[in-house]
Coordinates of N, CA and C in Angstrom, one line a residue:
Chain C
X5 N -7.4 -2.1 15.8 CA -6.7 -2.6 14.6 C -5.6 -3.3 14.9
X6 N -4.7 -4.2 14.9 CA -3.8 -5.0 15.0 C -2.6 -4.3 14.1
X7 N -1.2 -4.1 14.9 CA 0.0 -3.3 14.5 C 0.7 -4.4 13.7
X8 N 1.4 -3.9 12.7 CA 2.3 -4.9 12.3 C 3.5 -3.9 11.6
X9 N 4.6 -3.8 12.2 CA 5.4 -2.9 11.5 C 6.6 -3.6 11.2
X10 N 7.6 -2.8 10.1 CA 8.6 -3.6 9.1 C 9.4 -2.6 9.1
X11 N 10.6 -2.8 9.2 CA 11.7 -2.3 8.9 C 13.3 -2.6 8.5
X12 N 14.1 -2.1 7.5 CA 13.8 -0.8 7.4 C 12.2 -0.5 6.3
X13 N 12.1 0.6 6.0 CA 10.9 1.0 4.8 C 11.5 0.6 3.6
X14 N 12.9 1.1 3.5 CA 13.4 1.1 2.4 C 14.9 0.5 2.4
X15 N 15.8 0.0 1.4 CA 17.4 -0.2 1.4 C 17.3 -0.5 0.1
X16 N 18.9 0.0 0.0 CA 19.8 -0.5 -1.1 C 20.9 -1.1 -0.9
X17 N 21.1 -2.2 -1.8 CA 22.2 -3.2 -1.5 C 23.2 -3.1 -2.5
X18 N 24.4 -3.7 -2.7 CA 24.8 -4.0 -3.8 C 24.8 -5.5 -4.2
X19 N 24.6 -5.8 -5.5 CA 24.6 -7.2 -6.1 C 25.6 -8.0 -5.2
X20 N 25.4 -9.2 -4.4 CA 26.3 -9.9 -3.8 C 26.4 -9.6 -2.5
X21 N 25.7 -8.5 -2.0 CA 25.7 -8.2 -0.5 C 23.9 -9.2 0.2
X22 N 24.6 -9.7 1.2 CA 23.6 -10.1 2.0 C 22.8 -9.2 3.1
X23 N 21.4 -9.5 3.1 CA 20.7 -8.5 3.8 C 19.5 -8.9 4.5
X24 N 18.8 -8.5 5.6 CA 18.0 -8.8 6.3 C 17.0 -7.5 6.8
X25 N 16.2 -8.1 6.7 CA 14.7 -7.2 7.3 C 13.9 -7.8 8.1
X26 N 13.3 -6.8 9.2 CA 12.6 -7.4 10.3 C 10.7 -7.2 10.3
X27 N 10.1 -8.2 10.7 CA 8.6 -7.6 10.8 C 8.5 -8.0 12.4
X28 N 7.8 -7.0 13.1 CA 7.2 -7.0 14.7 C 5.8 -7.2 14.4
X29 N 5.2 -7.9 15.4 CA 3.8 -8.3 15.3 C 3.2 -8.6 16.8
X30 N 2.1 -8.6 16.9 CA 1.5 -8.5 18.3 C 1.6 -10.1 18.9
X31 N 2.2 -10.2 20.0 CA 2.7 -11.7 20.3 C 1.6 -12.5 21.1
X32 N 0.3 -11.2 21.3 CA -0.7 -12.5 21.8 C -1.6 -13.3 20.6
X33 N -2.2 -14.1 21.0 CA -3.2 -14.8 20.1 C -2.6 -15.3 18.7
X34 N -1.4 -15.2 18.6 CA -1.0 -15.5 17.4 C -1.1 -16.8 16.8
X35 N -1.7 -16.6 15.4 CA -1.7 -18.0 14.4 C -1.2 -18.1 13.3
X36 N -0.5 -17.1 12.6 CA 0.6 -17.6 11.7 C 1.0 -16.3 11.4
X37 N 2.1 -16.4 10.6 CA 3.2 -15.2 9.7 C 3.3 -15.4 8.3
X38 N 3.0 -14.7 7.5 CA 3.0 -14.6 6.0 C 4.4 -13.9 5.8
X39 N 5.3 -14.3 4.7 CA 5.8 -13.4 4.3 C 5.7 -13.5 2.5
X40 N 5.3 -12.2 2.3 CA 5.2 -12.0 0.4 C 6.2 -11.6 0.0
X41 N 6.3 -11.7 -1.4 CA 7.2 -10.7 -2.5 C 6.4 -10.0 -3.2
X42 N 6.3 -8.6 -3.6 CA 5.6 -8.3 -4.5 C 6.6 -7.2 -5.4
X43 N 6.7 -7.7 -6.9 CA 7.6 -7.2 -7.5 C 6.9 -6.2 -8.4
X44 N 7.2 -4.9 -8.7 CA 6.4 -3.8 -9.6 C 5.4 -4.4 -10.6
X45 N 4.2 -4.2 -10.7 CA 3.7 -4.5 -12.0 C 3.3 -6.3 -12.1
X46 N 3.5 -6.8 -10.9 CA 3.0 -8.2 -10.4 C 2.2 -8.5 -9.4
X47 N 1.5 -9.3 -9.3 CA 0.9 -10.0 -7.9 C 1.7 -10.0 -6.8
X48 N 1.3 -10.0 -5.7 CA 2.2 -10.3 -4.2 C 2.6 -11.8 -4.3
X49 N 3.2 -12.1 -3.9 CA 3.5 -13.7 -4.2 C 3.9 -14.4 -3.0
X50 N 3.2 -15.3 -2.6 CA 3.7 -15.9 -1.0 C 5.0 -16.4 -1.1
X51 N 6.0 -15.9 0.2 CA 7.0 -16.7 0.5 C 7.1 -18.1 1.2
X52 N 6.5 -17.8 2.6 CA 6.4 -18.4 3.9 C 5.4 -18.3 4.5
X53 N 5.1 -19.3 4.7 CA 4.2 -19.1 6.4 C 4.6 -20.0 7.2
X54 N 4.7 -19.2 7.9 CA 5.3 -19.8 9.5 C 4.1 -19.8 10.8
X55 N 4.2 -20.6 11.9 CA 3.1 -21.2 12.6 C 3.9 -21.2 13.9
X56 N 5.3 -21.9 14.0 CA 5.2 -22.3 15.3 C 6.8 -21.5 15.6
X57 N 6.9 -21.5 16.9 CA 8.0 -20.2 17.6 C 9.0 -21.4 17.1
X58 N 10.6 -20.0 16.7 CA 11.5 -21.3 16.1 C 11.5 -21.5 14.9
X59 N 10.5 -21.5 14.3 CA 10.2 -21.8 13.1 C 11.1 -21.5 11.8
X60 N 12.1 -21.8 11.1 CA 12.9 -21.6 10.2 C 12.3 -22.1 8.4
X61 N 12.2 -21.0 8.0 CA 11.9 -21.6 6.4 C 13.1 -21.3 5.2
X62 N 13.1 -21.9 4.2 CA 14.2 -21.3 3.2 C 13.7 -21.9 2.1
X63 N 14.3 -20.7 1.0 CA 13.6 -21.1 -0.2 C 14.7 -20.5 -1.1
X64 N 15.3 -21.4 -1.9 CA 16.8 -20.8 -2.3 C 17.6 -19.6 -1.5
X65 N 17.7 -18.8 -1.9 CA 18.5 -17.8 -1.0 C 18.1 -16.8 -0.1
X66 N 16.4 -17.3 0.1 CA 15.8 -16.3 0.9 C 15.6 -17.2 2.0
X67 N 15.8 -16.9 3.1 CA 14.9 -17.9 4.5 C 14.3 -16.5 5.7
X68 N 13.7 -17.5 6.3 CA 12.9 -16.5 7.4 C 13.2 -17.3 9.0
X69 N 12.8 -16.6 9.7 CA 12.9 -17.2 11.2 C 11.9 -16.6 11.7
X70 N 11.2 -17.4 12.9 CA 10.0 -16.6 13.6 C 10.2 -16.8 15.3
X71 N 10.1 -15.5 15.8 CA 9.9 -15.8 17.3 C 8.3 -15.1 17.7
X72 N 7.7 -16.1 17.9 CA 6.0 -15.8 18.3 C 6.3 -15.4 19.8
X73 N 7.0 -15.6 20.8 CA 7.1 -14.9 22.0 C 7.5 -13.7 22.4
X74 N 8.3 -13.1 21.4 CA 8.9 -11.5 21.6 C 8.3 -11.0 20.3
X75 N 7.2 -11.7 19.6 CA 7.0 -10.9 18.3 C 7.6 -10.3 17.3
X76 N 8.5 -11.3 16.6 CA 9.5 -10.8 15.7 C 9.7 -11.8 14.7
X77 N 9.4 -11.3 13.1 CA 10.4 -12.6 12.1 C 11.1 -11.4 11.7
X78 N 12.3 -12.4 10.8 CA 13.1 -11.9 10.4 C 13.1 -12.4 9.1
X79 N 13.5 -11.7 7.7 CA 13.6 -12.2 6.5 C 15.1 -12.2 6.2
X80 N 15.7 -13.3 5.7 CA 17.5 -12.9 5.5 C 17.0 -13.1 3.5
X81 N 17.9 -12.2 3.0 CA 18.4 -12.8 1.2 C 20.0 -12.8 1.4
X82 N 20.3 -14.0 1.2 CA 22.2 -14.3 1.1 C 22.4 -13.9 -0.4
X83 N 23.4 -13.1 -1.1 CA 23.9 -12.9 -2.1 C 22.9 -12.1 -2.9
X84 N 22.2 -11.0 -2.7 CA 21.2 -10.5 -3.3 C 21.8 -10.0 -4.8
X85 N 20.5 -10.2 -5.7 CA 20.7 -10.2 -6.9 C 19.7 -9.4 -7.4
X86 N 19.8 -8.5 -8.9 CA 18.9 -7.6 -9.5 C 17.6 -7.8 -9.4
X87 N 17.6 -9.3 -9.4 CA 15.9 -9.8 -9.4 C 15.0 -10.1 -7.8
X88 N 16.0 -9.7 -7.2 CA 15.3 -9.7 -5.6 C 14.6 -8.5 -5.5
X89 N 15.2 -7.5 -6.4 CA 14.4 -6.3 -6.4 C 13.0 -6.3 -6.2
X90 N 12.1 -5.7 -4.9 CA 10.9 -6.1 -4.9 C 10.5 -5.2 -3.7
X91 N 9.3 -5.4 -3.3 CA 8.9 -5.2 -1.6 C 8.5 -6.3 -0.9
X92 N 8.6 -6.3 0.0 CA 8.8 -7.7 1.1 C 7.5 -7.3 1.8
X93 N 6.3 -8.0 1.8 CA 5.2 -7.7 3.2 C 5.3 -8.9 4.1
X94 N 5.1 -8.8 5.3 CA 4.8 -9.3 6.0 C 3.3 -9.3 6.8
X95 N 2.6 -10.5 7.2 CA 1.3 -10.3 7.2 C 1.2 -11.3 8.5
X96 N 0.1 -10.8 9.4 CA 0.1 -11.6 10.7 C -1.3 -11.8 11.0
X97 N -1.2 -13.2 11.6 CA -3.0 -13.4 11.6 C -3.2 -13.9 13.2
X98 N -4.2 -13.8 13.5 CA -4.0 -14.0 15.2 C -5.6 -15.4 15.3
X99 N -5.5 -16.0 16.5 CA -6.0 -16.7 16.4 C -7.5 -17.0 16.9
X100 N -8.0 -15.9 16.7 CA -9.6 -15.6 17.0 C -10.3 -15.8 15.7
X101 N -11.5 -15.3 15.5 CA -12.2 -15.8 14.8 C -11.9 -15.4 13.2
X102 N -11.1 -14.6 13.1 CA -10.2 -13.9 12.0 C -8.9 -14.8 11.8
X103 N -8.7 -15.9 11.7 CA -7.4 -16.2 12.1 C -7.4 -16.6 10.4
X104 N -8.5 -16.2 9.5 CA -8.4 -16.2 7.7 C -7.8 -14.7 7.5
X105 N -7.9 -13.5 8.4 CA -7.6 -12.2 8.1 C -6.4 -12.4 8.2
X106 N -5.6 -11.4 7.6 CA -4.3 -11.3 7.3 C -3.9 -9.5 7.6
X107 N -3.5 -9.4 8.6 CA -2.8 -7.6 8.7 C -1.5 -7.5 8.4
X108 N -1.1 -6.3 7.1 CA -0.2 -6.6 6.5 C 0.5 -5.3 7.0
X109 N 2.1 -5.4 7.1 CA 3.0 -4.0 7.6 C 3.1 -3.6 6.0
X110 N 3.4 -2.5 6.2 CA 3.7 -1.5 4.8 C 4.6 -1.9 4.1
X111 N 5.7 -3.3 4.3 CA 6.7 -3.5 3.5 C 7.9 -2.8 3.8
X112 N 9.2 -3.6 3.0 CA 10.1 -3.0 2.9 C 10.4 -2.8 1.6
X113 N 11.0 -2.1 1.0 CA 11.5 -2.0 -0.3 C 12.8 -2.3 -0.7
X114 N 13.2 -3.3 -1.1 CA 14.8 -3.4 -1.6 C 14.7 -3.8 -2.9
X115 N 16.2 -2.6 -3.1 CA 16.5 -2.1 -4.6 C 18.1 -2.9 -4.7
X116 N 18.2 -3.7 -5.6 CA 19.5 -4.4 -5.4 C 20.4 -3.8 -6.6
X117 N 21.5 -3.2 -6.6 CA 22.2 -2.4 -7.4 C 23.1 -3.3 -8.2
X118 N 22.9 -3.3 -9.2 CA 23.8 -4.0 -10.3 C 25.5 -3.8 -9.9
Chain N
X28 N -2.3 -24.4 -11.2 CA -1.8 -23.2 -10.4 C -3.1 -22.0 -10.0
X29 N -3.1 -21.7 -8.9 CA -4.0 -21.2 -8.7 C -4.3 -19.4 -9.4
X30 N -5.2 -19.6 -9.7 CA -5.3 -18.3 -10.8 C -6.6 -17.6 -10.3
X31 N -6.2 -16.0 -9.9 CA -7.2 -14.8 -9.6 C -7.2 -13.8 -10.4
X32 N -8.1 -13.9 -11.0 CA -8.0 -12.6 -12.2 C -9.2 -11.2 -11.6
X33 N -9.0 -10.2 -12.2 CA -9.4 -9.2 -11.9 C -10.2 -8.6 -13.1
X34 N -11.3 -7.7 -13.0 CA -12.0 -7.5 -14.5 C -10.9 -6.6 -15.4
X35 N -10.1 -5.5 -14.9 CA -9.6 -4.7 -15.3 C -8.2 -4.5 -14.8
X36 N -7.3 -3.9 -15.4 CA -5.7 -3.5 -14.8 C -5.7 -2.0 -14.7
X37 N -6.8 -1.3 -15.3 CA -6.5 0.0 -15.2 C -7.9 0.7 -15.5
X38 N -8.3 1.6 -14.8 CA -9.7 1.9 -14.8 C -9.9 3.6 -14.4
X39 N -10.9 4.3 -15.5 CA -10.8 5.8 -15.4 C -12.1 6.2 -15.2
X40 N -12.7 6.7 -14.1 CA -14.2 7.1 -13.5 C -14.2 8.3 -13.2
X41 N -15.2 8.9 -13.3 CA -15.6 10.4 -13.2 C -16.3 9.9 -11.3
X42 N -16.2 11.2 -10.8 CA -16.6 11.6 -9.2 C -18.2 11.2 -9.8
X43 N -19.1 10.5 -8.4 CA -20.3 10.0 -8.6 C -20.8 9.0 -9.3
X44 N -19.8 8.4 -10.2 CA -20.1 7.1 -10.9 C -20.1 5.7 -10.0
X45 N -20.8 5.2 -10.4 CA -20.9 3.7 -9.3 C -20.0 2.7 -10.1
X46 N -19.2 2.4 -9.3 CA -18.0 1.6 -10.1 C -18.0 -0.1 -9.5
X47 N -17.8 -0.7 -10.4 CA -17.8 -2.4 -10.1 C -16.3 -3.1 -10.8
X48 N -15.9 -3.4 -9.5 CA -14.6 -4.1 -9.8 C -14.9 -5.9 -9.5
X49 N -14.9 -6.7 -10.5 CA -15.1 -8.0 -10.4 C -13.7 -9.0 -9.9
X50 N -13.9 -10.2 -9.2 CA -12.7 -10.6 -8.8 C -13.0 -12.0 -9.3
X51 N -12.6 -12.9 -9.5 CA -12.9 -14.3 -10.2 C -11.4 -15.6 -9.6
X52 N -11.9 -16.5 -8.7 CA -10.8 -17.4 -8.4 C -11.2 -18.7 -9.1
X53 N -10.2 -19.8 -9.3 CA -10.4 -20.9 -9.8 C -10.1 -22.1 -8.9
X54 N -10.2 -21.3 -7.4 CA -9.7 -22.6 -6.4 C -10.4 -23.2 -5.8
X55 N -11.7 -23.0 -5.9 CA -12.5 -23.4 -5.1 C -12.4 -22.7 -3.6
X56 N -12.0 -21.8 -3.6 CA -11.4 -20.9 -2.0 C -12.5 -20.6 -1.2
X57 N -12.7 -20.9 0.0 CA -14.2 -20.3 0.9 C -13.7 -19.1 0.8
X58 N -12.8 -18.2 1.1 CA -12.3 -16.8 1.4 C -11.8 -15.9 0.8
X59 N -12.6 -14.8 0.3 CA -12.2 -13.5 -0.7 C -12.0 -12.4 0.2
X60 N -11.0 -11.9 -0.5 CA -10.6 -10.1 0.2 C -10.7 -9.4 -1.1
X61 N -10.9 -8.1 -0.4 CA -10.5 -6.8 -1.0 C -9.8 -5.9 -0.5
X62 N -8.5 -5.5 -0.7 CA -7.6 -4.7 -0.4 C -7.5 -3.4 -1.4
X63 N -6.8 -2.4 -0.6 CA -6.6 -1.2 -1.4 C -5.2 -0.8 -1.1
X64 N -4.0 -0.5 -1.7 CA -2.9 -0.3 -1.8 C -2.6 1.4 -2.1
X65 N -1.9 1.8 -1.0 CA -1.5 3.4 -1.1 C -0.3 3.8 -0.8
X66 N 0.4 4.4 -1.7 CA 2.0 4.9 -1.1 C 2.1 5.1 0.3
X67 N 2.7 4.3 1.0 CA 3.5 5.0 2.5 C 1.9 4.2 3.5
X68 N 0.9 3.6 2.8 CA 0.0 2.7 4.0 C -0.2 1.4 3.6
X69 N 0.8 1.0 2.8 CA 0.7 -0.5 2.9 C -0.9 -1.6 2.3
X70 N -1.3 -2.4 2.5 CA -2.3 -3.1 2.1 C -3.5 -2.9 3.4
X71 N -4.5 -2.3 2.9 CA -5.6 -2.0 3.7 C -6.6 -2.8 3.4
X72 N -7.2 -3.6 4.3 CA -8.5 -4.8 4.3 C -9.9 -3.8 4.2
X73 N -10.6 -4.2 2.7 CA -11.6 -3.2 2.5 C -12.7 -4.1 3.0
X74 N -12.9 -5.1 2.8 CA -14.2 -6.5 2.9 C -13.8 -7.7 2.6
X75 N -14.2 -8.6 3.2 CA -14.0 -10.1 3.1 C -15.0 -10.6 3.3
X76 N -14.9 -11.7 2.7 CA -16.2 -13.1 2.6 C -15.5 -14.3 2.8
X77 N -16.3 -14.8 3.7 CA -15.8 -16.6 4.2 C -16.8 -17.5 3.7
X78 N -17.7 -16.9 2.7 CA -18.5 -17.8 2.1 C -19.4 -17.1 1.5
X79 N -20.5 -17.9 0.4 CA -21.1 -17.3 -0.6 C -22.4 -16.5 0.5
X80 N -22.5 -15.4 -0.2 CA -23.3 -14.3 0.3 C -23.2 -14.0 2.0
X81 N -21.7 -14.1 2.4 CA -21.8 -14.0 3.4 C -20.6 -12.6 3.2
X82 N -20.5 -11.6 4.4 CA -19.5 -10.1 4.1 C -18.8 -9.7 5.2
X83 N -17.7 -9.5 5.4 CA -17.3 -8.7 6.5 C -16.7 -7.7 6.4
X84 N -17.1 -6.5 7.1 CA -16.1 -5.3 7.0 C -14.7 -5.0 7.3
X85 N -14.0 -4.8 6.5 CA -12.7 -4.8 7.2 C -12.4 -3.6 7.8
X86 N -11.1 -3.2 7.8 CA -10.6 -2.1 8.6 C -11.1 -0.6 7.9
X87 N -11.5 -0.6 6.4 CA -11.8 0.5 5.8 C -13.0 0.3 4.7
X88 N -14.2 0.1 5.5 CA -15.4 0.0 4.3 C -16.1 0.8 3.9
X89 N -15.8 2.3 4.7 CA -16.5 3.1 4.3 C -16.7 3.7 2.8
X90 N -17.6 3.5 1.8 CA -17.9 4.1 0.7 C -18.0 2.9 -0.2
X91 N -17.7 2.0 0.4 CA -17.5 0.6 -0.5 C -18.7 -0.7 -0.1
X92 N -19.1 -1.4 -0.8 CA -20.1 -2.6 -0.6 C -19.3 -3.7 -1.7
X93 N -20.1 -4.9 -1.1 CA -19.7 -6.0 -1.9 C -20.6 -7.2 -2.1
X94 N -20.1 -7.8 -2.9 CA -20.9 -8.8 -3.3 C -20.4 -10.3 -4.0
X95 N -21.2 -11.4 -2.9 CA -20.8 -12.8 -3.3 C -21.9 -13.6 -3.5
X96 N -22.5 -13.5 -4.9 CA -23.4 -14.8 -5.1 C -23.1 -16.0 -5.5
X97 N -21.6 -15.9 -5.6 CA -21.1 -17.2 -6.3 C -19.8 -17.5 -5.6
X98 N -19.6 -18.7 -5.1 CA -18.0 -19.1 -4.5 C -17.0 -18.2 -5.4
X99 N -17.1 -18.4 -6.5 CA -15.5 -17.9 -7.1 C -16.0 -16.6 -7.6
X100 N -17.1 -15.5 -7.5 CA -16.6 -14.4 -7.7 C -17.0 -13.1 -6.8
X101 N -15.9 -12.3 -6.3 CA -16.4 -11.2 -5.2 C -16.3 -10.0 -6.0
X102 N -17.3 -9.2 -5.8 CA -17.4 -7.8 -6.3 C -17.0 -7.2 -5.2
X103 N -16.5 -6.0 -5.7 CA -16.5 -4.7 -4.8 C -17.0 -3.9 -5.6
X104 N -18.2 -2.8 -5.0 CA -18.9 -1.8 -5.4 C -18.4 -0.4 -4.9
X105 N -17.9 0.5 -5.4 CA -18.0 1.8 -5.2 C -19.4 2.5 -5.6
X106 N -20.2 2.7 -4.6 CA -21.3 3.1 -5.1 C -21.6 4.6 -5.6
X107 N -20.5 5.2 -5.3 CA -20.5 6.7 -5.4 C -19.1 7.3 -5.8
X108 N -18.3 7.2 -6.8 CA -16.9 7.1 -6.4 C -16.6 8.5 -6.2
X109 N -15.6 8.8 -5.6 CA -14.7 9.8 -4.8 C -13.1 10.3 -5.4
X110 N -12.9 11.1 -5.3 CA -11.3 10.9 -5.7 C -10.6 10.7 -4.7
X111 N -11.0 10.5 -3.5 CA -10.2 9.5 -2.2 C -10.2 8.4 -2.7
X112 N -10.9 7.7 -3.5 CA -10.7 6.5 -3.7 C -10.3 5.6 -4.9
X113 N -9.4 6.7 -5.7 CA -8.1 6.5 -6.3 C -7.2 5.9 -5.6
X114 N -6.9 4.8 -6.1 CA -6.0 3.8 -5.9 C -5.6 2.6 -6.6
X115 N -5.0 1.4 -5.9 CA -4.9 0.2 -6.4 C -5.8 -0.5 -5.7
X116 N -6.6 -1.4 -6.1 CA -7.0 -2.3 -5.5 C -7.0 -3.5 -6.2
X117 N -6.5 -4.8 -5.2 CA -6.4 -5.9 -5.1 C -7.4 -6.8 -4.4
X118 N -7.8 -7.8 -5.3 CA -8.5 -9.2 -4.8 C -7.6 -10.3 -4.3
X119 N -8.0 -11.3 -3.5 CA -7.0 -12.1 -2.9 C -8.0 -13.3 -2.6
X120 N -7.7 -14.6 -2.7 CA -8.6 -15.6 -2.1 C -7.9 -16.6 -1.4
X121 N -8.2 -17.5 -0.7 CA -7.2 -18.5 0.4 C -8.3 -19.3 1.2
X122 N -7.7 -20.2 1.7 CA -8.6 -21.6 2.5 C -8.3 -20.9 3.8
X123 N -9.1 -21.2 4.9 CA -9.0 -20.5 6.1 C -7.7 -20.7 6.9
X124 N -7.1 -19.5 7.0 CA -5.6 -19.7 8.0 C -4.5 -19.6 6.9
X125 N -4.8 -20.2 5.7 CA -3.8 -20.2 4.4 C -3.3 -18.9 3.6
X126 N -2.4 -19.5 2.7 CA -2.1 -18.2 2.1 C -3.1 -17.6 1.3
X127 N -3.0 -16.5 0.9 CA -3.6 -15.9 0.0 C -3.1 -15.8 -1.4
X128 N -3.7 -15.7 -2.2 CA -3.2 -15.6 -3.3 C -4.0 -14.3 -4.0
X129 N -3.1 -13.6 -4.8 CA -3.4 -12.0 -5.0 C -3.8 -12.4 -6.7
X130 N -4.9 -11.6 -7.1 CA -4.9 -10.9 -8.3 C -3.7 -10.2 -8.6
X131 N -3.9 -9.7 -9.9 CA -2.7 -8.9 -10.9 C -3.1 -7.1 -10.4
X132 N -4.1 -6.9 -9.8 CA -4.6 -5.3 -9.3 C -5.2 -4.7 -10.4
X133 N -5.6 -3.9 -9.9 CA -6.8 -2.6 -10.7 C -6.3 -1.5 -10.2
X134 N -5.7 -0.8 -11.1 CA -5.3 0.8 -10.8 C -6.6 1.7 -11.2
X135 N -7.2 2.2 -10.4 CA -8.5 3.0 -10.2 C -8.1 4.4 -10.6
X136 N -8.6 5.3 -11.5 CA -8.4 6.7 -11.4 C -9.7 7.7 -11.1
X137 N -10.1 7.9 -10.4 CA -11.4 8.8 -10.2 C -10.6 10.3 -10.6
X138 N -11.5 11.0 -11.4 CA -11.3 12.5 -11.9 C -12.7 12.8 -11.3

């Protein structure tokens, strides 16, 4: 079983603060790294898929970077808003036969305080 | 928009009952997945299917089986429900290596 670690497990920030969290994954046989946002009572929603070392993706105030050589990705949220409150999941796939199979981290639960 | 639907949002069953959870996707995706989500454990893969009538065990297949008779439908079966199968069950679909699209989840309580 592949190990995907996310930190911190949870954090509380004030509205307007910027924040970031980390996802660590195995650096061998890398295929793709996914980020999802999971709001309470909703389905997990895809944010980014990254495949190349050095990839940076951006969607509004949220951005992500990828380092496949050392096996980590950062997710950044600039100027957090209450609607950003959610659990953020990262998921890793390797280049073997199961490249369509994702291994998820346990998530980082973000609470943005108005 | 991709749509993945699950047959029930909430389900209450008794120990020993046979339980069917249904999932349907409308994007002609090859791959379909069943996960369970428990506090502190994250999403764990139960079974997946990469084609009609094909299935592969995930990380925690014990106590479960699956059926994929049609491309758009993937069923999760609890042969004899037990209290430790009380959980949130999520279905997802994708093309190979691409983003997985999730259904709304079924919260199952086994008494």
